[in-house]
Amino acid sequence: MTRNKTLRNSNICPISSFKLHSYTEHILTKFLPSKLLNIHVFIWRNSEQTTRINNVTIIDSIVNQSRLKYKKMK
């Protein structure tokens, strides 16, 4: 059982790698599907030429889109 839990958790990079404020972290964990989160962690880690501010803007816009979709589904 522990092995399965570890494998499942290893699919998602820790939110702390985003270095975003806690509210955005909360939204990310609550509203974003893990696959989508993985993609954007990858963007975050592999965009060295882009400034950190731009990365935060990208993530924030994704978060906002996800929140809107979530509200529409409710």
PDB file of N, CA and C in Angstrom:
ATOM      1  N   MET A   1       0.828  -1.211   0.000  1.00  0.00           N
ATOM      2  CA  MET A   1       0.000   0.000   0.000  1.00  0.00           C
ATOM      3  C   MET A   1       0.865   1.264   0.000  1.00  0.00           C
ATOM      4  N   THR A   2       1.906   1.245   0.783  1.00  0.00           N
ATOM      5  CA  THR A   2       2.812   2.402   0.833  1.00  0.00           C
ATOM      6  C   THR A   2       3.444   2.648  -0.528  1.00  0.00           C
ATOM      7  N   ARG A   3       3.815   1.564  -1.183  1.00  0.00           N
ATOM      8  CA  ARG A   3       4.432   1.657  -2.515  1.00  0.00           C
ATOM      9  C   ARG A   3       3.492   2.358  -3.505  1.00  0.00           C
ATOM     10  N   ASN A   4       2.229   1.954  -3.531  1.00  0.00           N
ATOM     11  CA  ASN A   4       1.246   2.566  -4.434  1.00  0.00           C
ATOM     12  C   ASN A   4       1.072   4.054  -4.148  1.00  0.00           C
ATOM     13  N   LYS A   5       1.004   4.375  -2.884  1.00  0.00           N
ATOM     14  CA  LYS A   5       0.838   5.780  -2.494  1.00  0.00           C
ATOM     15  C   LYS A   5       2.035   6.612  -2.978  1.00  0.00           C
ATOM     16  N   THR A   6       3.227   6.080  -2.819  1.00  0.00           N
ATOM     17  CA  THR A   6       4.445   6.775  -3.251  1.00  0.00           C
ATOM     18  C   THR A   6       4.430   6.996  -4.755  1.00  0.00           C
ATOM     19  N   LEU A   7       4.057   5.971  -5.498  1.00  0.00           N
ATOM     20  CA  LEU A   7       4.012   6.080  -6.959  1.00  0.00           C
ATOM     21  C   LEU A   7       2.997   7.132  -7.394  1.00  0.00           C
ATOM     22  N   ARG A   8       1.848   7.109  -6.769  1.00  0.00           N
ATOM     23  CA  ARG A   8       0.798   8.066  -7.119  1.00  0.00           C
ATOM     24  C   ARG A   8       1.280   9.508  -6.851  1.00  0.00           C
ATOM     25  N   ASN A   9       1.889   9.715  -5.701  1.00  0.00           N
ATOM     26  CA  ASN A   9       2.349  11.051  -5.337  1.00  0.00           C
ATOM     27  C   ASN A   9       3.525  11.534  -6.171  1.00  0.00           C
ATOM     28  N   SER A  10       4.308  10.604  -6.674  1.00  0.00           N
ATOM     29  CA  SER A  10       5.495  10.989  -7.439  1.00  0.00           C
ATOM     30  C   SER A  10       5.127  11.610  -8.794  1.00  0.00           C
ATOM     31  N   ASN A  11       3.874  11.425  -9.219  1.00  0.00           N
ATOM     32  CA  ASN A  11       3.434  12.000 -10.491  1.00  0.00           C
ATOM     33  C   ASN A  11       3.293  13.524 -10.428  1.00  0.00           C
ATOM     34  N   ILE A  12       3.156  14.043  -9.234  1.00  0.00           N
ATOM     35  CA  ILE A  12       2.945  15.489  -9.089  1.00  0.00           C
ATOM     36  C   ILE A  12       4.148  16.116  -8.396  1.00  0.00           C
ATOM     37  N   CYS A  13       4.719  17.115  -9.033  1.00  0.00           N
ATOM     38  CA  CYS A  13       5.831  17.838  -8.407  1.00  0.00           C
ATOM     39  C   CYS A  13       5.289  18.645  -7.234  1.00  0.00           C
ATOM     40  N   PRO A  14       6.100  18.885  -6.217  1.00  0.00           N
ATOM     41  CA  PRO A  14       5.610  19.656  -5.079  1.00  0.00           C
ATOM     42  C   PRO A  14       5.232  21.079  -5.486  1.00  0.00           C
ATOM     43  N   ILE A  15       4.141  21.553  -4.942  1.00  0.00           N
ATOM     44  CA  ILE A  15       3.646  22.888  -5.260  1.00  0.00           C
ATOM     45  C   ILE A  15       4.681  23.950  -4.900  1.00  0.00           C
ATOM     46  N   SER A  16       5.473  23.677  -3.866  1.00  0.00           N
ATOM     47  CA  SER A  16       6.461  24.662  -3.414  1.00  0.00           C
ATOM     48  C   SER A  16       7.430  25.064  -4.527  1.00  0.00           C
ATOM     49  N   SER A  17       7.584  24.200  -5.537  1.00  0.00           N
ATOM     50  CA  SER A  17       8.488  24.545  -6.636  1.00  0.00           C
ATOM     51  C   SER A  17       7.993  25.769  -7.410  1.00  0.00           C
ATOM     52  N   PHE A  18       6.712  26.079  -7.292  1.00  0.00           N
ATOM     53  CA  PHE A  18       6.172  27.266  -7.962  1.00  0.00           C
ATOM     54  C   PHE A  18       6.594  28.563  -7.266  1.00  0.00           C
ATOM     55  N   LYS A  19       6.848  28.479  -5.974  1.00  0.00           N
ATOM     56  CA  LYS A  19       7.178  29.656  -5.171  1.00  0.00           C
ATOM     57  C   LYS A  19       6.118  30.758  -5.325  1.00  0.00           C
ATOM     58  N   LEU A  20       4.861  30.334  -5.275  1.00  0.00           N
ATOM     59  CA  LEU A  20       3.755  31.293  -5.383  1.00  0.00           C
ATOM     60  C   LEU A  20       3.194  31.563  -3.995  1.00  0.00           C
ATOM     61  N   HIS A  21       2.418  32.619  -3.885  1.00  0.00           N
ATOM     62  CA  HIS A  21       1.828  32.920  -2.579  1.00  0.00           C
ATOM     63  C   HIS A  21       0.798  31.839  -2.217  1.00  0.00           C
ATOM     64  N   SER A  22       0.486  31.720  -0.953  1.00  0.00           N
ATOM     65  CA  SER A  22      -0.282  30.583  -0.441  1.00  0.00           C
ATOM     66  C   SER A  22      -1.682  30.480  -1.043  1.00  0.00           C
ATOM     67  N   TYR A  23      -2.303  31.609  -1.354  1.00  0.00           N
ATOM     68  CA  TYR A  23      -3.649  31.558  -1.935  1.00  0.00           C
ATOM     69  C   TYR A  23      -3.621  30.846  -3.288  1.00  0.00           C
ATOM     70  N   THR A  24      -2.649  31.195  -4.117  1.00  0.00           N
ATOM     71  CA  THR A  24      -2.535  30.571  -5.433  1.00  0.00           C
ATOM     72  C   THR A  24      -2.203  29.088  -5.287  1.00  0.00           C
ATOM     73  N   GLU A  25      -1.354  28.759  -4.326  1.00  0.00           N
ATOM     74  CA  GLU A  25      -1.052  27.344  -4.061  1.00  0.00           C
ATOM     75  C   GLU A  25      -2.326  26.590  -3.721  1.00  0.00           C
ATOM     76  N   HIS A  26      -3.159  27.210  -2.901  1.00  0.00           N
ATOM     77  CA  HIS A  26      -4.426  26.591  -2.494  1.00  0.00           C
ATOM     78  C   HIS A  26      -5.314  26.347  -3.721  1.00  0.00           C
ATOM     79  N   ILE A  27      -5.411  27.342  -4.589  1.00  0.00           N
ATOM     80  CA  ILE A  27      -6.222  27.217  -5.800  1.00  0.00           C
ATOM     81  C   ILE A  27      -5.657  26.116  -6.703  1.00  0.00           C
ATOM     82  N   LEU A  28      -4.346  26.086  -6.850  1.00  0.00           N
ATOM     83  CA  LEU A  28      -3.722  25.061  -7.682  1.00  0.00           C
ATOM     84  C   LEU A  28      -4.065  23.660  -7.182  1.00  0.00           C
ATOM     85  N   THR A  29      -3.933  23.450  -5.895  1.00  0.00           N
ATOM     86  CA  THR A  29      -4.181  22.111  -5.355  1.00  0.00           C
ATOM     87  C   THR A  29      -5.663  21.771  -5.412  1.00  0.00           C
ATOM     88  N   LYS A  30      -6.511  22.779  -5.288  1.00  0.00           N
ATOM     89  CA  LYS A  30      -7.953  22.510  -5.228  1.00  0.00           C
ATOM     90  C   LYS A  30      -8.581  22.332  -6.608  1.00  0.00           C
ATOM     91  N   PHE A  31      -8.167  23.123  -7.581  1.00  0.00           N
ATOM     92  CA  PHE A  31      -8.887  23.173  -8.851  1.00  0.00           C
ATOM     93  C   PHE A  31      -8.187  22.529 -10.048  1.00  0.00           C
ATOM     94  N   LEU A  32      -6.882  22.390  -9.992  1.00  0.00           N
ATOM     95  CA  LEU A  32      -6.203  21.880 -11.183  1.00  0.00           C
ATOM     96  C   LEU A  32      -6.063  20.366 -11.161  1.00  0.00           C
ATOM     97  N   PRO A  33      -6.447  19.701 -12.245  1.00  0.00           N
ATOM     98  CA  PRO A  33      -6.202  18.258 -12.331  1.00  0.00           C
ATOM     99  C   PRO A  33      -4.697  17.984 -12.339  1.00  0.00           C
ATOM    100  N   SER A  34      -4.283  16.870 -11.786  1.00  0.00           N
ATOM    101  CA  SER A  34      -2.849  16.597 -11.630  1.00  0.00           C
ATOM    102  C   SER A  34      -2.097  16.578 -12.960  1.00  0.00           C
ATOM    103  N   LYS A  35      -2.717  16.101 -14.028  1.00  0.00           N
ATOM    104  CA  LYS A  35      -2.024  16.071 -15.321  1.00  0.00           C
ATOM    105  C   LYS A  35      -1.707  17.480 -15.791  1.00  0.00           C
ATOM    106  N   LEU A  36      -2.677  18.379 -15.659  1.00  0.00           N
ATOM    107  CA  LEU A  36      -2.478  19.774 -16.050  1.00  0.00           C
ATOM    108  C   LEU A  36      -1.397  20.410 -15.178  1.00  0.00           C
ATOM    109  N   LEU A  37      -1.440  20.119 -13.910  1.00  0.00           N
ATOM    110  CA  LEU A  37      -0.434  20.639 -12.981  1.00  0.00           C
ATOM    111  C   LEU A  37       0.962  20.178 -13.380  1.00  0.00           C
ATOM    112  N   ASN A  38       1.092  18.914 -13.738  1.00  0.00           N
ATOM    113  CA  ASN A  38       2.393  18.380 -14.182  1.00  0.00           C
ATOM    114  C   ASN A  38       2.947  19.152 -15.363  1.00  0.00           C
ATOM    115  N   ILE A  39       2.093  19.406 -16.337  1.00  0.00           N
ATOM    116  CA  ILE A  39       2.521  20.125 -17.546  1.00  0.00           C
ATOM    117  C   ILE A  39       3.088  21.488 -17.167  1.00  0.00           C
ATOM    118  N   HIS A  40       2.433  22.177 -16.253  1.00  0.00           N
ATOM    119  CA  HIS A  40       2.861  23.526 -15.938  1.00  0.00           C
ATOM    120  C   HIS A  40       4.024  23.579 -14.961  1.00  0.00           C
ATOM    121  N   VAL A  41       4.211  22.533 -14.205  1.00  0.00           N
ATOM    122  CA  VAL A  41       5.446  22.418 -13.413  1.00  0.00           C
ATOM    123  C   VAL A  41       6.615  22.248 -14.382  1.00  0.00           C
ATOM    124  N   PHE A  42       6.375  21.458 -15.425  1.00  0.00           N
ATOM    125  CA  PHE A  42       7.403  21.257 -16.446  1.00  0.00           C
ATOM    126  C   PHE A  42       7.768  22.588 -17.113  1.00  0.00           C
ATOM    127  N   ILE A  43       6.761  23.372 -17.482  1.00  0.00           N
ATOM    128  CA  ILE A  43       7.003  24.704 -18.074  1.00  0.00           C
ATOM    129  C   ILE A  43       7.807  25.559 -17.096  1.00  0.00           C
ATOM    130  N   TRP A  44       7.397  25.544 -15.838  1.00  0.00           N
ATOM    131  CA  TRP A  44       8.067  26.349 -14.810  1.00  0.00           C
ATOM    132  C   TRP A  44       9.558  25.994 -14.721  1.00  0.00           C
ATOM    133  N   ARG A  45       9.854  24.716 -14.719  1.00  0.00           N
ATOM    134  CA  ARG A  45      11.232  24.264 -14.509  1.00  0.00           C
ATOM    135  C   ARG A  45      12.098  24.390 -15.750  1.00  0.00           C
ATOM    136  N   ASN A  46      11.470  24.490 -16.919  1.00  0.00           N
ATOM    137  CA  ASN A  46      12.238  24.461 -18.151  1.00  0.00           C
ATOM    138  C   ASN A  46      12.224  25.783 -18.915  1.00  0.00           C
ATOM    139  N   SER A  47      11.833  26.836 -18.260  1.00  0.00           N
ATOM    140  CA  SER A  47      11.797  28.127 -18.942  1.00  0.00           C
ATOM    141  C   SER A  47      12.786  29.083 -18.289  1.00  0.00           C
ATOM    142  N   GLU A  48      14.037  28.702 -18.322  1.00  0.00           N
ATOM    143  CA  GLU A  48      15.088  29.489 -17.671  1.00  0.00           C
ATOM    144  C   GLU A  48      15.253  30.863 -18.300  1.00  0.00           C
ATOM    145  N   GLN A  49      14.963  30.978 -19.590  1.00  0.00           N
ATOM    146  CA  GLN A  49      15.142  32.258 -20.270  1.00  0.00           C
ATOM    147  C   GLN A  49      14.013  33.248 -19.943  1.00  0.00           C
ATOM    148  N   THR A  50      12.905  32.707 -19.450  1.00  0.00           N
ATOM    149  CA  THR A  50      11.781  33.562 -19.082  1.00  0.00           C
ATOM    150  C   THR A  50      11.965  34.017 -17.636  1.00  0.00           C
ATOM    151  N   THR A  51      11.517  35.200 -17.315  1.00  0.00           N
ATOM    152  CA  THR A  51      11.659  35.667 -15.933  1.00  0.00           C
ATOM    153  C   THR A  51      10.659  34.942 -15.040  1.00  0.00           C
ATOM    154  N   ARG A  52      10.928  34.933 -13.773  1.00  0.00           N
ATOM    155  CA  ARG A  52      10.046  34.288 -12.802  1.00  0.00           C
ATOM    156  C   ARG A  52       8.669  34.952 -12.808  1.00  0.00           C
ATOM    157  N   ILE A  53       8.633  36.250 -12.983  1.00  0.00           N
ATOM    158  CA  ILE A  53       7.366  36.988 -13.001  1.00  0.00           C
ATOM    159  C   ILE A  53       6.479  36.484 -14.142  1.00  0.00           C
ATOM    160  N   ASN A  54       7.073  36.268 -15.305  1.00  0.00           N
ATOM    161  CA  ASN A  54       6.303  35.731 -16.433  1.00  0.00           C
ATOM    162  C   ASN A  54       5.746  34.356 -16.130  1.00  0.00           C
ATOM    163  N   ASN A  55       6.530  33.543 -15.474  1.00  0.00           N
ATOM    164  CA  ASN A  55       6.062  32.206 -15.102  1.00  0.00           C
ATOM    165  C   ASN A  55       4.866  32.279 -14.162  1.00  0.00           C
ATOM    166  N   VAL A  56       4.955  33.164 -13.190  1.00  0.00           N
ATOM    167  CA  VAL A  56       3.850  33.337 -12.249  1.00  0.00           C
ATOM    168  C   VAL A  56       2.602  33.798 -13.000  1.00  0.00           C
ATOM    169  N   THR A  57       2.772  34.698 -13.957  1.00  0.00           N
ATOM    170  CA  THR A  57       1.646  35.178 -14.755  1.00  0.00           C
ATOM    171  C   THR A  57       1.004  34.034 -15.534  1.00  0.00           C
ATOM    172  N   ILE A  58       1.834  33.180 -16.123  1.00  0.00           N
ATOM    173  CA  ILE A  58       1.321  32.018 -16.859  1.00  0.00           C
ATOM    174  C   ILE A  58       0.500  31.127 -15.918  1.00  0.00           C
ATOM    175  N   ILE A  59       1.074  30.813 -14.778  1.00  0.00           N
ATOM    176  CA  ILE A  59       0.388  29.931 -13.823  1.00  0.00           C
ATOM    177  C   ILE A  59      -0.905  30.582 -13.344  1.00  0.00           C
ATOM    178  N   ASP A  60      -0.852  31.870 -13.012  1.00  0.00           N
ATOM    179  CA  ASP A  60      -2.039  32.573 -12.537  1.00  0.00           C
ATOM    180  C   ASP A  60      -3.158  32.563 -13.570  1.00  0.00           C
ATOM    181  N   SER A  61      -2.815  32.754 -14.825  1.00  0.00           N
ATOM    182  CA  SER A  61      -3.852  32.756 -15.865  1.00  0.00           C
ATOM    183  C   SER A  61      -4.477  31.367 -15.998  1.00  0.00           C
ATOM    184  N   ILE A  62      -3.663  30.326 -15.864  1.00  0.00           N
ATOM    185  CA  ILE A  62      -4.176  28.951 -15.914  1.00  0.00           C
ATOM    186  C   ILE A  62      -5.108  28.701 -14.730  1.00  0.00           C
ATOM    187  N   VAL A  63      -4.690  29.171 -13.578  1.00  0.00           N
ATOM    188  CA  VAL A  63      -5.503  29.018 -12.369  1.00  0.00           C
ATOM    189  C   VAL A  63      -6.848  29.714 -12.556  1.00  0.00           C
ATOM    190  N   ASN A  64      -6.830  30.931 -13.065  1.00  0.00           N
ATOM    191  CA  ASN A  64      -8.071  31.678 -13.271  1.00  0.00           C
ATOM    192  C   ASN A  64      -8.995  30.979 -14.256  1.00  0.00           C
ATOM    193  N   GLN A  65      -8.446  30.465 -15.335  1.00  0.00           N
ATOM    194  CA  GLN A  65      -9.249  29.719 -16.316  1.00  0.00           C
ATOM    195  C   GLN A  65      -9.878  28.490 -15.666  1.00  0.00           C
ATOM    196  N   SER A  66      -9.100  27.806 -14.853  1.00  0.00           N
ATOM    197  CA  SER A  66      -9.600  26.597 -14.191  1.00  0.00           C
ATOM    198  C   SER A  66     -10.718  26.936 -13.212  1.00  0.00           C
ATOM    199  N   ARG A  67     -10.573  28.043 -12.505  1.00  0.00           N
ATOM    200  CA  ARG A  67     -11.615  28.470 -11.566  1.00  0.00           C
ATOM    201  C   ARG A  67     -12.913  28.769 -12.305  1.00  0.00           C
ATOM    202  N   LEU A  68     -12.812  29.440 -13.447  1.00  0.00           N
ATOM    203  CA  LEU A  68     -14.002  29.750 -14.237  1.00  0.00           C
ATOM    204  C   LEU A  68     -14.696  28.475 -14.706  1.00  0.00           C
ATOM    205  N   LYS A  69     -13.912  27.521 -15.199  1.00  0.00           N
ATOM    206  CA  LYS A  69     -14.467  26.240 -15.657  1.00  0.00           C
ATOM    207  C   LYS A  69     -15.146  25.522 -14.505  1.00  0.00           C
ATOM    208  N   TYR A  70     -14.499  25.571 -13.350  1.00  0.00           N
ATOM    209  CA  TYR A  70     -15.034  24.893 -12.165  1.00  0.00           C
ATOM    210  C   TYR A  70     -16.384  25.505 -11.764  1.00  0.00           C
ATOM    211  N   LYS A  71     -16.462  26.834 -11.798  1.00  0.00           N
ATOM    212  CA  LYS A  71     -17.712  27.527 -11.445  1.00  0.00           C
ATOM    213  C   LYS A  71     -18.833  27.181 -12.416  1.00  0.00           C
ATOM    214  N   LYS A  72     -18.500  27.078 -13.692  1.00  0.00           N
ATOM    215  CA  LYS A  72     -19.504  26.736 -14.707  1.00  0.00           C
ATOM    216  C   LYS A  72     -20.035  25.320 -14.513  1.00  0.00           C
ATOM    217  N   MET A  73     -19.168  24.429 -14.076  1.00  0.00           N
ATOM    218  CA  MET A  73     -19.568  23.030 -13.874  1.00  0.00           C
ATOM    219  C   MET A  73     -20.499  22.865 -12.680  1.00  0.00           C
ATOM    220  N   LYS A  74     -20.355  23.728 -11.688  1.00  0.00           N
ATOM    221  CA  LYS A  74     -21.139  23.597 -10.446  1.00  0.00           C
ATOM    222  C   LYS A  74     -22.617  23.778 -10.659  1.00  0.00           C
TER     223      LYS A  74
END
